[in-house]
Amino acid sequence: MKTTALVGAILWSGSTGAAEISIFCSSAGAELELCQSASDAWAKETGNTVKINKMPANWGEALPLYQQLLAGKSGDIDVLTLDNIWVGALAPHLVDLKKKVPAEELSAHFEAALADSTLEGKLLAMPWFVDAGQMFYRKDLLEKYGKPEPKTWAELTETAKFIQEQERAAGNNDMWGYVWQGRAYEGLTCNALEWVASHGGGTFIAPDGEITANNPEAVEALELARTWIGGISPQGVLNYDEEGSRGVFEAGNSVFHRNWGYVWGTSQAEGSALLGKVGVMALPIGVEGERSSGCYGAGLLGVSKYAEDVEAAVSLVRYLTNAREQKRRALQGYSPTLKALYQDAEILAKNPSLRFAEEAYAESASRPSQVTGASYNRVSQRIFSGVHNVLSGKENAEEGLSKVSDNLERLKKRGW
């Protein structure tokens, strides 16, 4: 009990009166429960209250909501759950946490996670959970047909095709080789970046702002992906997002499935049709010598400059991102940003996919959100629209990437 009181005293250093802190949490079931229960625990320890606001189910709709509230300097928004690609867009409205959080507390996080939250030397959000695109697969089916984990996209294509054909011949007509996120939205930008970067074709825009979208390696990557449509992937994949593709995989109707780390938890939950049948690995490489290049993603927590009690809001953020809370979340399948937790035996026993996660994060590829700042959404729209045109057969890869490159150059000339 004394320890709890001490934790509360350390975390709470705001005004003498109790504060009500408003926080936006993801609206998803498990994620909402974790956010709400932790916020309630902080409130109990500190004598404050918390108002939970649900984010839109589609995170892409949260950014314009935040922008509207922050532009009006609204006091209805204190703590924000952020996608790492939003930092540049919201930077003018966020508190610099480097001045609020002890250096030793910050140094416990992955450097990449801190770098993703930092702009012009200011730490604008605290890392909460980290992620990268990963490949889930039917371990039982690979074993059944004597196939190893594919190391390259070409090998995945071959293995997926072989097992799909064998399963259909055995009567499973709903089986597909590979499902992923092909709808024209941010998820397709992530997938396309993974294909291109792992072929050595860069990330569409280099960190210095050079447009690199159109090159032979990128063309090769998209040409391969185009062959998947109607082959190892259903035509409907062009309208799949994370949940749509996960539904196909967890129904037992796909050999391979690209998604984020949370799929390990959902596929291995009690009652799952795939319990004990799933393997997970880093994404394949495109060509020898390149990196896996899973798209880097992270959940962050930022504090609004217009919060009535900034210190109380910072206290809540520090509580939600501390080791105790990150461990609790890790046991539910979320990947922590604290390095020490990747050596925690209890976490590794519960979520063995984290055993290779550090390597996956080290080999991850970042979207060009830092260099394009508040304009990243426009940049991504040009990328995923152009890639979708290629995948749907409206343009060949060279034509599509040439147009993407031209569109990005025009945005750059206008200051993005």
Coordinates of C-alpha atoms in Angstrom, one line a residue:
M1 CA 0.0 0.0 0.0
K2 CA 2.9 2.4 0.8
T3 CA 4.4 1.6 -2.6
T4 CA 1.2 2.5 -4.4
A5 CA 0.9 5.8 -2.4
L6 CA 4.6 6.6 -3.4
V7 CA 3.9 5.9 -7.0
G8 CA 0.9 8.2 -6.9
A9 CA 3.0 10.9 -5.2
I10 CA 5.7 10.7 -7.8
L11 CA 3.2 10.8 -10.7
W12 CA 1.0 13.5 -9.4
S13 CA 2.7 16.9 -8.9
G14 CA 0.0 19.2 -10.2
S15 CA -2.2 21.8 -8.5
T16 CA -3.7 21.1 -5.1
G17 CA -7.2 20.8 -6.4
A18 CA -8.4 17.6 -8.1
A19 CA -8.3 17.8 -11.9
E20 CA -10.5 16.1 -14.6
I21 CA -8.4 14.9 -17.5
S22 CA -10.0 14.2 -20.8
I23 CA -8.3 11.4 -22.8
F24 CA -9.1 10.0 -26.3
C25 CA -8.8 6.1 -26.3
S26 CA -9.2 3.7 -29.2
S27 CA -12.8 2.5 -29.5
A28 CA -11.8 -1.1 -30.0
G29 CA -12.9 -3.5 -27.3
A30 CA -9.7 -4.8 -25.7
E31 CA -7.8 -1.5 -26.4
L32 CA -10.6 0.6 -24.9
E33 CA -10.7 -1.6 -21.8
L34 CA -7.0 -1.4 -21.2
C35 CA -6.9 2.4 -21.7
Q36 CA -10.0 2.9 -19.4
S37 CA -8.9 0.6 -16.6
A38 CA -5.4 2.1 -16.5
S39 CA -6.8 5.7 -16.5
D40 CA -9.2 4.8 -13.7
A41 CA -6.3 3.3 -11.7
W42 CA -4.3 6.6 -12.2
A43 CA -7.3 8.6 -11.1
K44 CA -7.7 6.5 -8.0
E45 CA -4.0 6.9 -7.0
T46 CA -3.9 10.6 -7.6
G47 CA -7.3 11.8 -6.5
N48 CA -8.3 13.0 -9.9
T49 CA -11.0 12.0 -12.4
V50 CA -10.7 10.9 -16.0
K51 CA -13.2 11.5 -18.9
I52 CA -12.8 8.8 -21.6
N53 CA -13.6 9.8 -25.2
K54 CA -13.7 7.1 -27.9
M55 CA -11.8 7.7 -31.0
P56 CA -13.5 6.8 -34.3
A57 CA -13.3 3.1 -35.2
N58 CA -11.2 4.1 -38.3
W59 CA -8.2 5.9 -36.9
G60 CA -7.8 7.9 -40.1
E61 CA -10.9 9.8 -39.0
A62 CA -9.4 10.8 -35.7
L63 CA -6.8 13.2 -37.1
P64 CA -9.3 15.7 -38.6
L65 CA -11.3 15.5 -35.4
Y66 CA -8.1 16.4 -33.4
Q67 CA -7.2 19.1 -35.8
Q68 CA -10.6 20.7 -35.4
L69 CA -10.6 20.6 -31.6
L70 CA -7.0 21.8 -31.4
A71 CA -7.5 24.6 -33.9
G72 CA -10.2 26.0 -31.6
K73 CA -7.9 25.6 -28.6
S74 CA -10.5 23.3 -27.0
G75 CA -10.2 22.4 -23.4
D76 CA -12.1 19.2 -24.1
I77 CA -9.0 17.4 -25.2
D78 CA -6.1 16.9 -22.8
V79 CA -4.4 13.6 -23.7
L80 CA -4.5 12.3 -27.2
T81 CA -3.8 8.8 -28.5
L82 CA -1.7 9.3 -31.6
D83 CA -0.5 7.4 -34.6
N84 CA 3.2 8.1 -35.1
I85 CA 2.5 9.6 -38.5
W86 CA 0.4 12.4 -37.0
V87 CA 3.2 14.1 -35.0
G88 CA 4.2 16.5 -37.7
A89 CA 0.6 17.5 -38.4
L90 CA -0.2 18.2 -34.7
A91 CA 3.2 19.5 -33.6
P92 CA 2.1 23.2 -33.0
H93 CA -0.5 22.0 -30.5
L94 CA 1.5 19.5 -28.4
V95 CA 3.5 20.0 -25.2
D96 CA 7.2 19.4 -25.3
L97 CA 7.5 16.4 -22.9
K98 CA 11.3 16.5 -22.9
K99 CA 11.0 19.2 -20.3
K100 CA 8.4 17.3 -18.3
V101 CA 9.8 13.7 -18.2
P102 CA 13.0 12.7 -16.5
A103 CA 15.8 11.7 -18.9
E104 CA 16.3 8.2 -17.2
E105 CA 12.6 7.5 -17.8
L106 CA 13.0 8.4 -21.5
S107 CA 16.2 6.4 -22.0
A108 CA 14.3 3.2 -21.1
H109 CA 12.4 3.4 -24.4
F110 CA 13.6 2.2 -27.8
E111 CA 15.6 5.0 -29.5
A112 CA 13.5 4.6 -32.7
A113 CA 10.3 5.1 -30.7
L114 CA 11.6 8.3 -29.2
A115 CA 12.9 9.5 -32.5
D116 CA 9.5 9.0 -34.1
S117 CA 8.0 11.2 -31.4
T118 CA 10.6 14.0 -31.8
L119 CA 10.4 16.9 -34.1
E120 CA 13.0 19.8 -34.2
G121 CA 14.4 18.6 -30.9
K122 CA 11.0 18.6 -29.1
L123 CA 9.5 15.4 -27.7
L124 CA 5.9 15.8 -28.7
A125 CA 4.6 12.5 -27.5
M126 CA 5.5 9.5 -25.3
P127 CA 5.9 6.1 -26.9
W128 CA 3.1 3.7 -25.7
F129 CA 3.3 0.7 -28.0
V130 CA 5.3 -0.1 -31.1
D131 CA 4.5 -2.2 -34.1
A132 CA 5.8 -3.2 -37.5
G133 CA 4.1 -5.2 -40.3
Q134 CA 4.5 -8.9 -39.7
M135 CA 3.7 -12.1 -41.5
F136 CA 1.3 -14.6 -39.9
Y137 CA 1.0 -18.0 -41.4
R138 CA -0.6 -21.4 -41.1
K139 CA 2.1 -23.3 -39.3
D140 CA 0.1 -26.5 -39.6
L141 CA -0.2 -26.3 -43.4
L142 CA 3.4 -25.5 -44.0
E143 CA 4.3 -28.5 -41.9
K144 CA 1.7 -30.7 -43.7
Y145 CA 3.2 -29.9 -47.1
G146 CA 6.9 -29.8 -45.9
K147 CA 7.4 -26.1 -46.7
P148 CA 9.8 -23.9 -44.8
E149 CA 9.1 -20.3 -43.8
P150 CA 9.6 -18.3 -47.0
K151 CA 12.5 -15.9 -46.9
T152 CA 11.6 -13.9 -50.0
W153 CA 8.4 -12.6 -51.6
A154 CA 9.0 -14.8 -54.6
E155 CA 9.2 -17.9 -52.2
L156 CA 6.1 -16.8 -50.4
T157 CA 4.3 -16.5 -53.8
E158 CA 5.3 -20.0 -54.8
T159 CA 4.5 -21.6 -51.4
A160 CA 1.1 -19.8 -51.2
K161 CA 0.2 -21.0 -54.7
F162 CA 1.2 -24.6 -54.0
I163 CA -0.7 -24.9 -50.7
Q164 CA -3.7 -23.1 -52.1
E165 CA -3.9 -25.5 -55.0
Q166 CA -3.4 -28.6 -52.8
E167 CA -6.1 -27.5 -50.3
R168 CA -8.6 -26.7 -53.0
A169 CA -7.9 -30.1 -54.6
A170 CA -8.7 -31.6 -51.3
G171 CA -12.1 -29.8 -51.2
N172 CA -11.3 -26.6 -49.4
N173 CA -12.5 -24.2 -52.2
D174 CA -12.4 -21.1 -49.9
M175 CA -8.7 -21.4 -49.3
W176 CA -6.4 -18.5 -50.6
G177 CA -2.7 -18.3 -50.4
Y178 CA -2.3 -14.7 -49.1
V179 CA -4.5 -11.9 -47.7
W180 CA -3.4 -8.4 -46.9
Q181 CA -4.6 -4.8 -47.0
G182 CA -5.3 -3.6 -50.6
R183 CA -8.0 -1.0 -50.1
A184 CA -7.0 2.6 -51.2
Y185 CA -6.1 3.9 -47.7
E186 CA -3.1 4.3 -45.4
G187 CA -2.8 0.5 -45.0
L188 CA -2.0 0.1 -48.7
T189 CA 0.7 2.8 -48.3
C190 CA 2.2 0.6 -45.6
N191 CA 2.0 -2.6 -47.7
A192 CA 3.5 -0.9 -50.7
L193 CA 6.3 0.6 -48.8
E194 CA 7.2 -2.9 -47.4
W195 CA 7.3 -4.4 -50.9
V196 CA 9.3 -1.6 -52.4
A197 CA 11.8 -1.1 -49.5
S198 CA 12.5 -4.8 -49.2
H199 CA 13.4 -4.8 -53.0
G200 CA 15.9 -2.0 -52.4
G201 CA 13.6 0.6 -53.9
G202 CA 13.5 3.1 -51.0
T203 CA 10.5 4.6 -49.3
F204 CA 8.9 6.8 -52.0
I205 CA 10.5 9.9 -50.4
A206 CA 14.0 9.9 -48.9
P207 CA 14.6 11.5 -45.5
D208 CA 16.1 14.5 -47.2
G209 CA 13.0 15.1 -49.3
E210 CA 14.2 13.5 -52.6
I211 CA 11.4 11.8 -54.5
T212 CA 12.4 8.2 -55.1
A213 CA 9.1 6.7 -56.0
N214 CA 9.9 5.6 -59.5
N215 CA 12.8 3.2 -59.9
P216 CA 13.3 -0.3 -61.4
E217 CA 13.2 -2.0 -57.9
A218 CA 9.9 -0.3 -57.1
V219 CA 8.5 -1.4 -60.5
E220 CA 9.6 -5.0 -59.9
A221 CA 8.0 -5.0 -56.4
L222 CA 4.6 -3.7 -57.7
E223 CA 4.7 -6.0 -60.7
L224 CA 5.0 -9.0 -58.4
A225 CA 2.2 -7.8 -56.1
R226 CA -0.1 -7.3 -59.2
T227 CA 0.3 -11.0 -60.0
W228 CA -1.2 -11.9 -56.6
I229 CA -4.6 -10.4 -57.4
G230 CA -6.9 -13.2 -58.5
G231 CA -4.0 -15.6 -58.1
I232 CA -3.0 -16.2 -54.5
S233 CA -5.1 -13.3 -53.3
P234 CA -8.8 -12.8 -53.9
Q235 CA -10.0 -10.0 -56.1
G236 CA -11.7 -8.6 -53.0
V237 CA -8.3 -8.0 -51.3
L238 CA -8.4 -4.6 -53.2
N239 CA -11.1 -3.6 -50.7
Y240 CA -9.6 -5.2 -47.6
D241 CA -8.4 -3.3 -44.5
E242 CA -6.8 -4.8 -41.4
E243 CA -10.0 -6.3 -40.0
G244 CA -11.3 -7.5 -43.3
S245 CA -8.2 -9.4 -44.1
R246 CA -7.9 -10.7 -40.6
G247 CA -11.4 -12.1 -40.8
V248 CA -10.5 -14.3 -43.8
F249 CA -7.3 -15.6 -42.2
E250 CA -8.9 -16.3 -38.8
A251 CA -11.8 -18.1 -40.5
G252 CA -9.1 -20.5 -41.7
N253 CA -9.2 -19.4 -45.4
S254 CA -5.7 -18.1 -46.0
V255 CA -2.2 -19.6 -45.7
F256 CA -0.4 -16.3 -45.2
H257 CA -1.6 -13.0 -43.7
R258 CA 0.2 -9.7 -43.4
N259 CA -1.0 -7.5 -40.5
W260 CA 0.2 -5.9 -37.2
G261 CA 1.2 -7.6 -34.0
Y262 CA -2.2 -7.7 -32.5
V263 CA -3.2 -10.6 -34.7
W264 CA -1.1 -13.0 -32.6
G265 CA -3.4 -12.2 -29.7
T266 CA -6.7 -12.5 -31.6
S267 CA -5.7 -15.7 -33.5
Q268 CA -4.6 -17.4 -30.3
A269 CA -7.5 -16.4 -28.1
E270 CA -9.5 -19.0 -26.4
G271 CA -12.0 -20.5 -28.8
S272 CA -10.1 -19.4 -31.9
A273 CA -10.3 -21.8 -34.9
L274 CA -6.5 -21.3 -35.4
L275 CA -5.4 -21.9 -31.8
G276 CA -2.0 -23.5 -32.0
K277 CA -1.9 -23.4 -35.8
V278 CA -0.3 -20.0 -36.4
G279 CA 3.3 -19.0 -36.9
V280 CA 4.6 -15.5 -37.1
M281 CA 7.8 -14.2 -38.8
A282 CA 9.3 -11.0 -40.1
L283 CA 8.1 -10.0 -43.6
P284 CA 10.0 -11.6 -46.5
I285 CA 12.7 -9.7 -48.3
G286 CA 12.5 -8.7 -52.0
V287 CA 16.0 -9.5 -53.0
E288 CA 19.1 -10.9 -51.3
G289 CA 20.9 -8.4 -49.2
E290 CA 17.9 -6.2 -48.4
R291 CA 16.1 -5.9 -45.1
S292 CA 12.7 -7.3 -44.1
S293 CA 11.3 -3.7 -44.0
G294 CA 8.0 -4.2 -42.1
C295 CA 6.3 -0.8 -42.0
Y296 CA 7.0 0.9 -38.7
G297 CA 4.1 2.0 -36.6
A298 CA 3.6 3.2 -33.1
G299 CA 0.9 4.3 -30.7
L300 CA 1.9 7.5 -28.9
L301 CA 0.3 9.7 -26.2
G302 CA 0.5 13.5 -26.5
V303 CA -0.6 16.3 -24.3
S304 CA -2.5 19.3 -25.7
K305 CA -1.0 22.8 -25.0
Y306 CA -4.6 23.9 -24.2
A307 CA -5.1 21.4 -21.4
E308 CA -6.4 23.2 -18.3
D309 CA -3.9 21.3 -16.1
V310 CA -0.9 20.3 -18.2
E311 CA 0.9 18.8 -15.3
A312 CA -1.9 16.4 -14.4
A313 CA -2.2 15.4 -18.1
V314 CA 1.5 14.7 -18.2
S315 CA 1.2 12.7 -15.1
L316 CA -1.5 10.5 -16.7
V317 CA 0.7 10.0 -19.8
R318 CA 3.6 8.9 -17.7
Y319 CA 1.4 6.5 -15.8
L320 CA 0.0 4.9 -19.0
T321 CA 3.5 4.5 -20.5
N322 CA 5.3 3.2 -17.4
A323 CA 6.7 -0.4 -17.1
R324 CA 3.9 -1.7 -15.0
E325 CA 1.2 -0.6 -17.6
Q326 CA 3.3 -1.6 -20.6
K327 CA 3.8 -5.1 -19.2
R328 CA 0.0 -5.4 -18.5
R329 CA -0.6 -4.5 -22.2
A330 CA 2.2 -6.8 -23.4
L331 CA 0.4 -9.7 -21.7
Q332 CA -2.6 -8.8 -23.9
G333 CA -0.5 -8.9 -27.1
Y334 CA 0.7 -5.3 -27.5
S335 CA 4.4 -4.7 -28.1
P336 CA 6.0 -2.5 -25.5
T337 CA 8.4 0.4 -26.2
L338 CA 10.5 -0.3 -23.1
K339 CA 13.5 -2.4 -24.0
A340 CA 13.7 -4.3 -20.7
L341 CA 10.3 -5.9 -21.2
Y342 CA 11.6 -7.9 -24.1
Q343 CA 13.6 -9.9 -21.6
D344 CA 10.7 -10.5 -19.3
A345 CA 10.0 -14.3 -19.1
E346 CA 6.3 -13.9 -18.3
I347 CA 5.7 -11.7 -21.3
L348 CA 7.7 -14.0 -23.7
A349 CA 5.8 -17.0 -22.5
K350 CA 2.5 -15.3 -23.1
N351 CA 3.5 -13.7 -26.4
P352 CA 6.3 -15.6 -28.1
S353 CA 6.0 -13.5 -31.2
L354 CA 8.0 -10.8 -29.3
R355 CA 11.1 -13.1 -29.4
F356 CA 11.9 -11.8 -32.9
A357 CA 10.2 -8.4 -32.5
E358 CA 13.3 -6.4 -31.6
E359 CA 14.9 -7.6 -34.9
A360 CA 11.7 -6.8 -36.8
Y361 CA 11.7 -3.3 -35.4
A362 CA 15.4 -2.8 -36.2
E363 CA 14.7 -3.8 -39.8
S364 CA 11.5 -1.8 -40.1
A365 CA 10.9 1.0 -42.7
S366 CA 9.4 4.3 -41.8
R367 CA 6.8 6.2 -43.9
P368 CA 7.9 9.6 -45.0
S369 CA 5.9 11.4 -42.4
Q370 CA 8.7 13.3 -40.7
V371 CA 10.0 15.0 -43.9
T372 CA 6.5 15.9 -45.1
G373 CA 5.1 17.0 -41.7
A374 CA 1.5 18.2 -41.7
S375 CA 1.2 17.3 -45.4
Y376 CA 1.8 13.6 -44.9
N377 CA -1.9 12.7 -45.4
R378 CA -1.8 14.3 -48.9
V379 CA 1.4 12.5 -49.7
S380 CA 0.1 9.1 -48.6
Q381 CA -3.1 9.6 -50.6
R382 CA -1.0 10.1 -53.8
I383 CA 0.9 6.9 -53.0
F384 CA -1.9 4.6 -52.2
S385 CA -4.1 5.9 -55.0
G386 CA -1.3 5.3 -57.5
V387 CA -0.5 1.8 -56.2
H388 CA -4.2 0.9 -56.1
N389 CA -4.4 1.8 -59.8
V390 CA -1.6 -0.6 -60.5
L391 CA -3.0 -3.4 -58.5
S392 CA -6.4 -3.1 -60.1
G393 CA -4.9 -3.2 -63.6
K394 CA -5.7 0.4 -64.5
E395 CA -2.0 1.1 -65.2
N396 CA 1.1 -0.9 -65.3
A397 CA 3.7 -0.5 -62.6
E398 CA 6.0 1.9 -64.5
E399 CA 3.1 4.2 -65.6
G400 CA 1.6 4.2 -62.1
L401 CA 4.9 5.0 -60.3
S402 CA 5.7 7.6 -62.8
K403 CA 2.4 9.4 -62.0
V404 CA 3.0 8.9 -58.3
S405 CA 6.4 10.5 -58.6
D406 CA 5.1 13.5 -60.7
N407 CA 2.3 14.0 -58.1
L408 CA 4.8 14.0 -55.2
E409 CA 7.1 16.4 -57.1
R410 CA 4.1 18.8 -57.5
L411 CA 3.3 18.6 -53.8
K412 CA 6.9 19.2 -52.9
K413 CA 7.1 22.3 -55.1
R414 CA 4.1 23.7 -53.2
G415 CA 5.7 23.0 -49.9
W416 CA 3.9 19.7 -49.6

